[in-house]
Amino acid sequence: MRLSRYFLPILKENPADAQIVSHRLMLRAGMIKQSSAGIYSWLPMGFKVLRKIENIVHEEQQRAGHIPMLMPTLQSADLWRKSGRYDAYGPEMLRINDRHDREMLYGPTNEELITDMVANFVGSYKSLPLTLYHVQWKFRDEVRPRFGVMRGREFLMKDGYNFDLTKEDALHAYNRHLVTYLRTYERMGLQAIPMRADSGPIGGDYTHEFLVLADTGESEVFYDSEITDLSFGDRAIDFDDKAACQSVMEEFTSRYARTDETHDAVAFNEVPEERRRVARGIEVGQIFYFGTEYSEKMGAMVQNEEGQRVPLHMGSHGIGVSRLLGAIIEASHDDNGIIWPEGVTPFHCGIVNLKQGDEEADAACDALYDSLTALGLDPFYDDRKERAGGKFATMDLIGLPWRITVGPRGLKNGVVEVTSRRTGESEEMSPELAIAKIAAIYEGL
Ligand code: P5A
């Protein structure tokens, strides 16, 4: 993409209403625009990152055998009356009447809708295990929408639902989700720690939240510092192997790690003092096992091997897809702007032309742009007639992890400059080597 042909409404001034750095940077870098409280338009640069995050979520869900689909945003109130949550959900639910005065609502989550669907179509244990998921907009009329996409009213969530014959199978689904989530967040350059949490309006008594440590996080968390040494890495795992998933679960949840809602001061005191940490975190996901609660109310029954009709064991699992943009920026920025991890960067690298209009510099930039594009990479070329300082500031603000700087002086020596946004280190090399370097960085990502 050439900047001169893009839509990147960068703000020069710090927006006064943005209290935390991720909100400020998303507005300044032209990624989002508020349309009303807690509701945002996703401008092209923001939308690109949102889609990248969503794609990683899809890839990791499907790696684990979970099946993608799409359910509507508007739901019928009747379904929620069946589960008993229509009244229980309270003012956070946006209720709408259609022209026939039928009661509808904008879904804050989808347990009812999907359980009703499965009740309709699944009648035998032979169709199990089954995990369906979608990535869809949700609406929660939060009392205090704030911090930009972090606590929105309309927000994008990946929500998945497992249907199993037995509690043991459903707990395997729970563990499998824990494993996929660890991989998912790491691919986005994040460490998200599973912590024992409270289940809130979703129900059940077995749940973990995934938290990214950040001073601006809304949750207070208590944990054993040994947890932050763990990483899932690129281990191969057989998702059907119950013992393998269970062992990852034990590895990542055996140490003390809880949100304030479930914090137990006595148990925390058993952690050696030098390892006890009290901090803040951003909740980027949550997994639940709630047994047969919804399936009994919604009539989701199957015949087991003995021919008896039994209710399905269920869980649900959510990732805050739009919130993740904020979480990633909170975890990865400096005074000059965003620093995108390679896994989610909107463009793979920036190209800065120090002397736009200079025949040689223009030709070298065009050639770089074309070669990178031909390799399947997605460069962002600042081709404006602007001074170098302004172009560098823009690149730093939007946070592409790599920048190739091209100028007449370097070209005389046959070199361009490759700069890492994270370390600020620059290296001179031939354009061919620069292309090979960028291609190697993104290989396999
Ligand atoms: C699990 C999937 C659920 O709703 N039902 C379906 C379960 N869980 S949850 O914890 O309530 O939400 C899942 C994740 O969504 C993100 N989230 C939000 N993101 C932005 N703005 C909000 N107002 C908001 N509310 C929830 C969180 O990341 C949460 O973990």
XYZ file of C-alpha atoms and ligand atoms in Angstrom:
475
model
C 0.000 0.000 0.000
C 1.148 3.510 -0.826
C 0.405 6.049 1.868
C -0.651 8.612 -0.770
C -3.500 6.287 -1.782
C -4.447 5.064 1.686
C -6.841 6.396 4.292
C -4.810 7.067 7.405
C -6.280 9.976 9.383
C -3.441 10.526 11.832
C -4.031 12.930 14.726
C -1.255 15.396 15.522
C -2.503 16.174 19.008
C -3.087 13.813 21.901
C -6.848 13.261 22.188
C -7.951 14.680 25.522
C -10.532 12.003 26.309
C -8.156 9.029 26.021
C -6.918 7.990 29.463
C -4.691 5.061 28.610
C -1.887 4.712 26.124
C -3.500 2.096 23.851
C -6.633 4.199 23.401
C -4.526 7.294 22.734
C -2.314 5.534 20.203
C -5.205 3.848 18.381
C -6.860 7.236 17.908
C -3.630 9.008 16.977
C -2.586 6.292 14.514
C -5.923 6.551 12.700
C -7.079 3.041 13.607
C -10.468 3.735 15.145
C -13.030 6.510 15.366
C -15.634 6.651 18.103
C -19.156 6.792 16.748
C -20.954 6.844 20.102
C -19.980 5.838 23.631
C -18.208 2.466 23.471
C -18.985 2.036 19.758
C -16.279 2.456 17.138
C -15.685 2.493 13.413
C -12.663 0.448 12.473
C -10.636 2.566 10.079
C -8.509 0.726 7.497
C -5.360 0.387 9.630
C -7.296 -0.773 12.686
C -9.450 -3.092 10.625
C -6.345 -4.730 9.170
C -5.008 -5.612 12.620
C -8.453 -6.743 13.767
C -8.611 -9.169 10.827
C -5.093 -10.466 11.548
C -6.012 -11.182 15.145
C -9.216 -12.843 14.013
C -7.283 -15.007 11.534
C -4.903 -16.241 14.207
C -7.907 -17.110 16.366
C -9.484 -19.029 13.458
C -6.281 -20.918 12.665
C -5.739 -22.010 16.243
C -9.373 -23.009 16.758
C -9.385 -25.108 13.636
C -6.044 -26.661 14.535
C -7.819 -28.044 17.603
C -10.699 -29.369 15.501
C -13.249 -26.717 16.456
C -15.763 -25.897 13.731
C -16.385 -22.316 12.522
C -19.882 -21.003 11.793
C -21.748 -17.714 12.127
C -24.755 -16.879 14.268
C -26.743 -13.630 14.113
C -26.251 -10.613 16.355
C -29.992 -10.220 16.996
C -31.712 -12.892 19.025
C -35.224 -13.605 20.182
C -36.064 -12.869 23.822
C -37.998 -16.165 24.015
C -34.787 -18.185 23.909
C -33.425 -16.280 26.852
C -36.650 -16.767 28.785
C -36.153 -20.507 28.393
C -32.739 -20.373 30.041
C -33.965 -17.939 32.675
C -31.370 -15.332 31.750
C -33.697 -12.782 30.106
C -34.511 -11.110 33.399
C -31.307 -12.097 35.154
C -29.054 -10.340 32.632
C -30.278 -6.905 33.671
C -29.609 -3.522 32.077
C -26.434 -4.710 30.331
C -28.629 -6.334 27.699
C -29.808 -4.158 24.824
C -33.474 -4.995 24.272
C -35.176 -4.151 20.993
C -38.751 -4.508 19.721
C -39.280 -5.199 16.036
C -42.178 -3.775 13.945
C -44.449 -6.613 15.057
C -43.582 -5.768 18.630
C -41.669 -8.988 19.034
C -39.048 -8.804 21.739
C -35.523 -9.099 20.439
C -32.100 -8.401 21.872
C -28.605 -7.717 20.606
C -26.683 -10.772 21.788
C -24.205 -10.232 24.633
C -23.213 -13.923 24.211
C -24.656 -16.991 22.467
C -25.162 -19.905 24.879
C -28.942 -19.968 24.349
C -28.904 -19.658 20.568
C -26.382 -22.411 20.012
C -27.801 -24.793 22.609
C -31.205 -24.432 20.968
C -29.633 -25.174 17.587
C -27.842 -28.258 18.858
C -31.039 -29.396 20.602
C -32.693 -29.286 17.176
C -30.091 -31.193 15.235
C -28.143 -33.479 17.562
C -29.908 -36.557 18.903
C -27.253 -39.168 19.432
C -23.939 -39.584 21.237
C -22.530 -40.541 17.830
C -22.474 -36.857 16.815
C -20.220 -36.032 19.774
C -17.811 -34.579 20.717
C -18.746 -31.299 19.058
C -17.243 -27.839 19.416
C -18.672 -24.994 17.340
C -17.504 -21.413 17.413
C -17.915 -18.084 15.710
C -16.353 -14.643 15.713
C -19.194 -12.164 15.935
C -20.069 -8.722 17.295
C -21.589 -8.566 20.735
C -23.342 -5.796 22.577
C -23.175 -5.192 26.310
C -24.553 -1.937 27.594
C -21.641 -1.467 29.988
C -22.194 1.083 32.778
C -18.791 2.593 32.077
C -17.593 1.966 28.545
C -14.007 3.235 28.566
C -10.446 2.875 27.420
C -11.462 2.669 23.762
C -11.849 -0.866 22.447
C -10.802 -2.260 25.825
C -14.261 -1.924 27.357
C -16.586 -1.240 24.477
C -20.329 -1.645 24.271
C -20.142 -3.168 20.809
C -17.142 -5.489 20.613
C -15.893 -8.461 18.645
C -15.676 -11.787 20.451
C -14.705 -15.279 19.479
C -17.110 -17.510 21.330
C -17.000 -21.267 21.209
C -19.270 -23.901 22.722
C -18.492 -27.549 23.403
C -21.111 -30.317 23.576
C -20.081 -33.600 25.152
C -21.624 -36.788 26.438
C -19.820 -36.903 29.754
C -18.263 -34.561 32.254
C -14.887 -36.126 31.525
C -15.192 -35.342 27.809
C -16.328 -31.797 28.575
C -13.344 -31.268 30.865
C -11.127 -32.450 28.035
C -12.737 -29.760 25.844
C -11.971 -27.263 28.609
C -8.314 -28.287 28.684
C -8.131 -28.257 24.897
C -9.367 -24.676 24.902
C -6.795 -23.730 27.486
C -4.062 -25.108 25.214
C -5.376 -23.382 22.077
C -5.654 -20.098 23.954
C -2.047 -20.288 25.167
C -0.900 -20.741 21.563
C -3.242 -18.054 20.258
C -2.009 -15.323 22.596
C 1.645 -16.222 22.160
C 1.295 -15.900 18.395
C 0.163 -12.322 19.029
C 3.281 -11.644 21.063
C 1.383 -11.737 24.362
C 1.832 -13.594 27.594
C -1.684 -14.276 28.879
C -1.809 -16.077 32.222
C -4.716 -18.413 33.038
C -6.115 -17.486 36.446
C -8.907 -18.910 38.572
C -11.818 -16.525 38.267
C -15.482 -15.947 38.946
C -18.043 -17.094 36.376
C -20.399 -14.084 36.558
C -23.575 -14.179 34.443
C -22.325 -17.066 32.277
C -22.682 -19.503 35.169
C -20.985 -22.692 36.304
C -18.293 -22.899 38.933
C -15.264 -23.947 36.916
C -13.615 -21.161 34.976
C -10.291 -19.507 34.153
C -9.658 -16.028 32.847
C -6.619 -15.231 30.719
C -4.857 -12.084 31.857
C -2.207 -9.935 30.253
C -0.277 -8.113 32.954
C -0.486 -4.333 32.528
C -0.667 -1.417 34.963
C -3.738 -0.138 33.150
C -5.595 -3.458 33.492
C -9.025 -3.357 35.096
C -8.573 -6.512 37.201
C -6.475 -6.889 40.314
C -4.545 -10.173 40.209
C -2.522 -12.233 42.659
C 0.026 -14.774 41.432
C 3.179 -16.763 41.981
C 5.905 -15.115 39.882
C 7.114 -18.522 38.648
C 4.169 -18.448 36.268
C 5.693 -15.723 34.140
C 8.625 -18.033 33.279
C 6.303 -20.418 31.450
C 5.742 -20.363 27.727
C 3.913 -22.745 25.454
C 6.228 -22.158 22.493
C 5.818 -24.145 19.319
C 5.278 -27.569 20.868
C 3.233 -29.943 18.800
C 0.257 -31.341 20.642
C -2.336 -33.928 19.741
C -5.591 -32.249 20.705
C -7.414 -35.571 20.921
C -4.943 -36.797 23.531
C -6.680 -36.181 26.853
C -3.582 -36.818 28.945
C -1.446 -34.446 26.861
C -3.974 -31.592 27.189
C -4.423 -32.312 30.893
C -0.696 -32.129 31.464
C -0.469 -28.669 29.820
C -3.439 -27.622 31.959
C -1.589 -28.773 35.127
C 1.643 -27.121 34.073
C -0.031 -23.736 33.535
C -2.558 -23.746 36.366
C -0.883 -25.523 39.264
C 0.671 -22.368 40.726
C -1.283 -19.715 42.562
C -2.890 -17.278 40.107
C -6.262 -15.694 40.823
C -8.282 -12.621 40.107
C -9.500 -10.595 43.074
C -12.937 -12.255 42.920
C -11.498 -15.657 43.871
C -8.434 -14.516 45.779
C -7.722 -16.500 48.961
C -5.261 -14.729 51.248
C -4.502 -17.878 53.239
C -3.587 -19.939 50.174
C -1.606 -17.015 48.718
C 0.482 -16.862 51.890
C 1.723 -20.367 51.167
C 3.569 -19.002 48.122
C 7.142 -18.059 49.179
C 7.107 -14.329 49.917
C 9.662 -13.363 47.262
C 7.465 -14.929 44.584
C 4.152 -13.335 45.629
C 2.947 -10.728 43.188
C -0.020 -8.374 43.287
C -0.544 -6.621 39.981
C -3.115 -5.547 37.433
C -4.216 -7.392 34.333
C -6.319 -7.134 31.178
C -8.763 -9.994 30.719
C -8.364 -11.164 27.113
C -10.321 -14.396 27.378
C -12.274 -16.728 29.628
C -13.173 -20.415 29.523
C -16.075 -22.081 31.347
C -17.372 -25.542 32.146
C -20.976 -25.399 33.313
C -22.200 -28.957 33.018
C -25.805 -29.570 31.988
C -27.258 -26.245 33.156
C -28.148 -24.874 29.701
C -28.811 -28.191 27.987
C -31.435 -29.185 30.561
C -33.247 -25.859 30.246
C -33.018 -25.740 26.441
C -33.748 -29.453 25.919
C -30.356 -30.404 24.446
C -30.505 -34.169 25.048
C -28.917 -37.099 23.267
C -29.275 -40.829 23.377
C -26.299 -42.493 25.017
C -24.924 -45.951 24.153
C -27.456 -47.561 26.476
C -30.321 -45.817 24.662
C -31.104 -43.410 27.529
C -31.759 -39.714 26.890
C -29.224 -37.612 28.751
C -28.473 -33.865 28.814
C -25.290 -32.654 27.133
C -22.303 -31.462 29.129
C -21.291 -28.030 27.978
C -18.780 -25.260 28.298
C -18.227 -21.946 26.564
C -15.013 -20.168 25.724
C -14.447 -16.559 24.766
C -11.666 -14.388 23.391
C -11.960 -10.613 23.354
C -10.858 -10.132 19.751
C -11.299 -6.338 19.584
C -10.016 -5.875 23.153
C -6.824 -7.661 22.120
C -5.732 -4.683 20.010
C -5.707 -2.562 23.135
C -3.985 -5.277 25.177
C -1.240 -5.759 22.587
C -0.558 -2.022 22.422
C -0.511 -1.713 26.223
C 2.115 -4.470 26.242
C 4.113 -3.200 23.277
C 4.731 0.518 22.708
C 7.198 3.297 23.536
C 7.052 7.086 23.737
C 6.945 7.384 19.946
C 4.106 4.980 19.263
C 3.011 1.412 18.783
C 5.450 -1.496 18.318
C 3.503 -4.264 16.574
C 4.587 -7.848 17.143
C 5.292 -9.448 13.749
C 2.333 -11.826 14.117
C -0.285 -9.074 13.988
C 1.364 -6.089 12.300
C -0.927 -4.349 9.777
C 1.901 -4.217 7.202
C 5.074 -6.247 7.209
C 7.434 -3.325 6.768
C 7.515 0.354 5.958
C 9.412 1.903 3.080
C 10.529 5.490 3.622
C 11.692 7.467 0.624
C 13.965 10.239 1.923
C 13.777 12.189 -1.320
C 10.467 11.755 -3.051
C 10.724 12.995 -6.638
C 14.373 11.970 -6.989
C 14.363 9.643 -9.976
C 16.762 7.114 -8.540
C 15.211 7.039 -5.055
C 11.697 6.712 -6.484
C 12.783 3.865 -8.780
C 14.568 2.041 -5.936
C 11.465 2.334 -3.705
C 9.178 1.115 -6.485
C 11.484 -1.853 -7.106
C 11.582 -2.726 -3.388
C 7.816 -2.413 -3.166
C 7.252 -4.667 -6.180
C 9.760 -7.330 -5.072
C 8.346 -7.514 -1.536
C 4.810 -7.709 -2.906
C 5.808 -10.438 -5.367
C 7.045 -12.475 -2.391
C 3.601 -12.264 -0.821
C 4.625 -9.574 1.658
C 2.612 -6.472 2.387
C 4.797 -3.321 2.460
C 3.608 0.166 3.390
C 5.332 2.820 1.302
C 5.408 6.409 2.537
C 5.552 8.106 -0.859
C 4.491 11.555 0.299
C 6.526 14.654 -0.492
C 7.285 15.278 3.172
C 10.430 15.819 5.132
C 12.220 12.767 6.468
C 11.515 13.623 10.130
C 7.761 13.628 9.535
C 7.912 10.305 7.722
C 9.923 8.683 10.522
C 7.497 10.005 13.124
C 4.557 8.530 11.212
C 6.271 5.157 10.867
C 7.128 5.121 14.575
C 3.559 6.030 15.508
C 1.899 3.330 13.407
C 4.493 0.858 14.688
C 5.448 -1.394 11.773
C 8.187 -3.654 13.177
C 10.606 -3.052 10.261
C 11.451 -0.009 8.187
C 13.513 0.226 5.008
C 14.881 3.710 4.439
C 15.909 4.667 0.938
C 17.841 7.807 0.028
C 20.076 9.077 -2.775
C 23.198 9.013 -0.596
C 22.859 5.330 0.332
C 21.891 4.356 -3.176
C 25.192 5.806 -4.448
C 26.874 3.104 -2.324
C 24.307 0.505 -3.352
C 22.674 0.322 0.094
C 19.425 0.960 1.914
C 18.911 0.988 5.661
C 16.876 -1.605 7.583
C 15.689 -0.507 11.034
C 14.027 -2.479 13.804
C 11.184 -0.546 15.438
C 11.673 -2.472 18.683
C 15.421 -1.947 19.198
C 15.940 1.103 16.998
C 19.003 -0.609 15.515
C 19.777 0.058 11.867
C 21.827 -1.890 9.371
C 22.903 -0.936 5.874
C 22.640 -3.548 3.158
C 21.846 -3.979 -0.523
C 18.160 -3.806 -1.465
C 18.319 -7.527 -2.350
C 19.574 -8.423 1.119
C 16.984 -6.159 2.714
C 14.231 -8.021 0.870
C 15.678 -11.401 1.867
C 15.945 -10.277 5.496
C 12.312 -9.137 5.693
C 11.140 -12.295 3.907
C 13.091 -14.492 6.370
C 11.587 -12.696 9.385
C 8.044 -13.451 8.238
C 8.643 -16.963 6.979
C 6.217 -19.288 8.723
C 4.283 -16.476 10.438
C -17.536 -17.310 26.780
C -17.879 -17.229 25.345
C -18.450 -15.158 27.716
O -19.227 -14.331 27.282
N -19.809 -16.836 26.625
C -19.370 -17.110 25.282
C -18.678 -16.649 27.501
N -17.361 -14.846 28.405
S -16.907 -13.358 28.824
O -15.777 -13.515 29.690
O -17.989 -12.624 29.324
O -16.422 -12.644 27.515
C -15.356 -13.191 26.768
C -14.292 -12.152 26.517
O -14.825 -11.046 25.812
C -14.112 -9.872 26.148
N -15.054 -8.813 26.583
C -15.009 -7.543 26.130
N -14.223 -6.933 25.225
C -14.439 -5.624 24.980
N -15.404 -4.898 25.583
C -16.235 -5.477 26.488
N -17.200 -4.755 27.060
C -16.057 -6.855 26.793
N -16.677 -7.732 27.625
C -16.053 -8.910 27.478
C -13.160 -10.224 27.255
O -11.862 -10.427 26.718
C -13.720 -11.538 27.772
O -12.715 -12.357 28.324
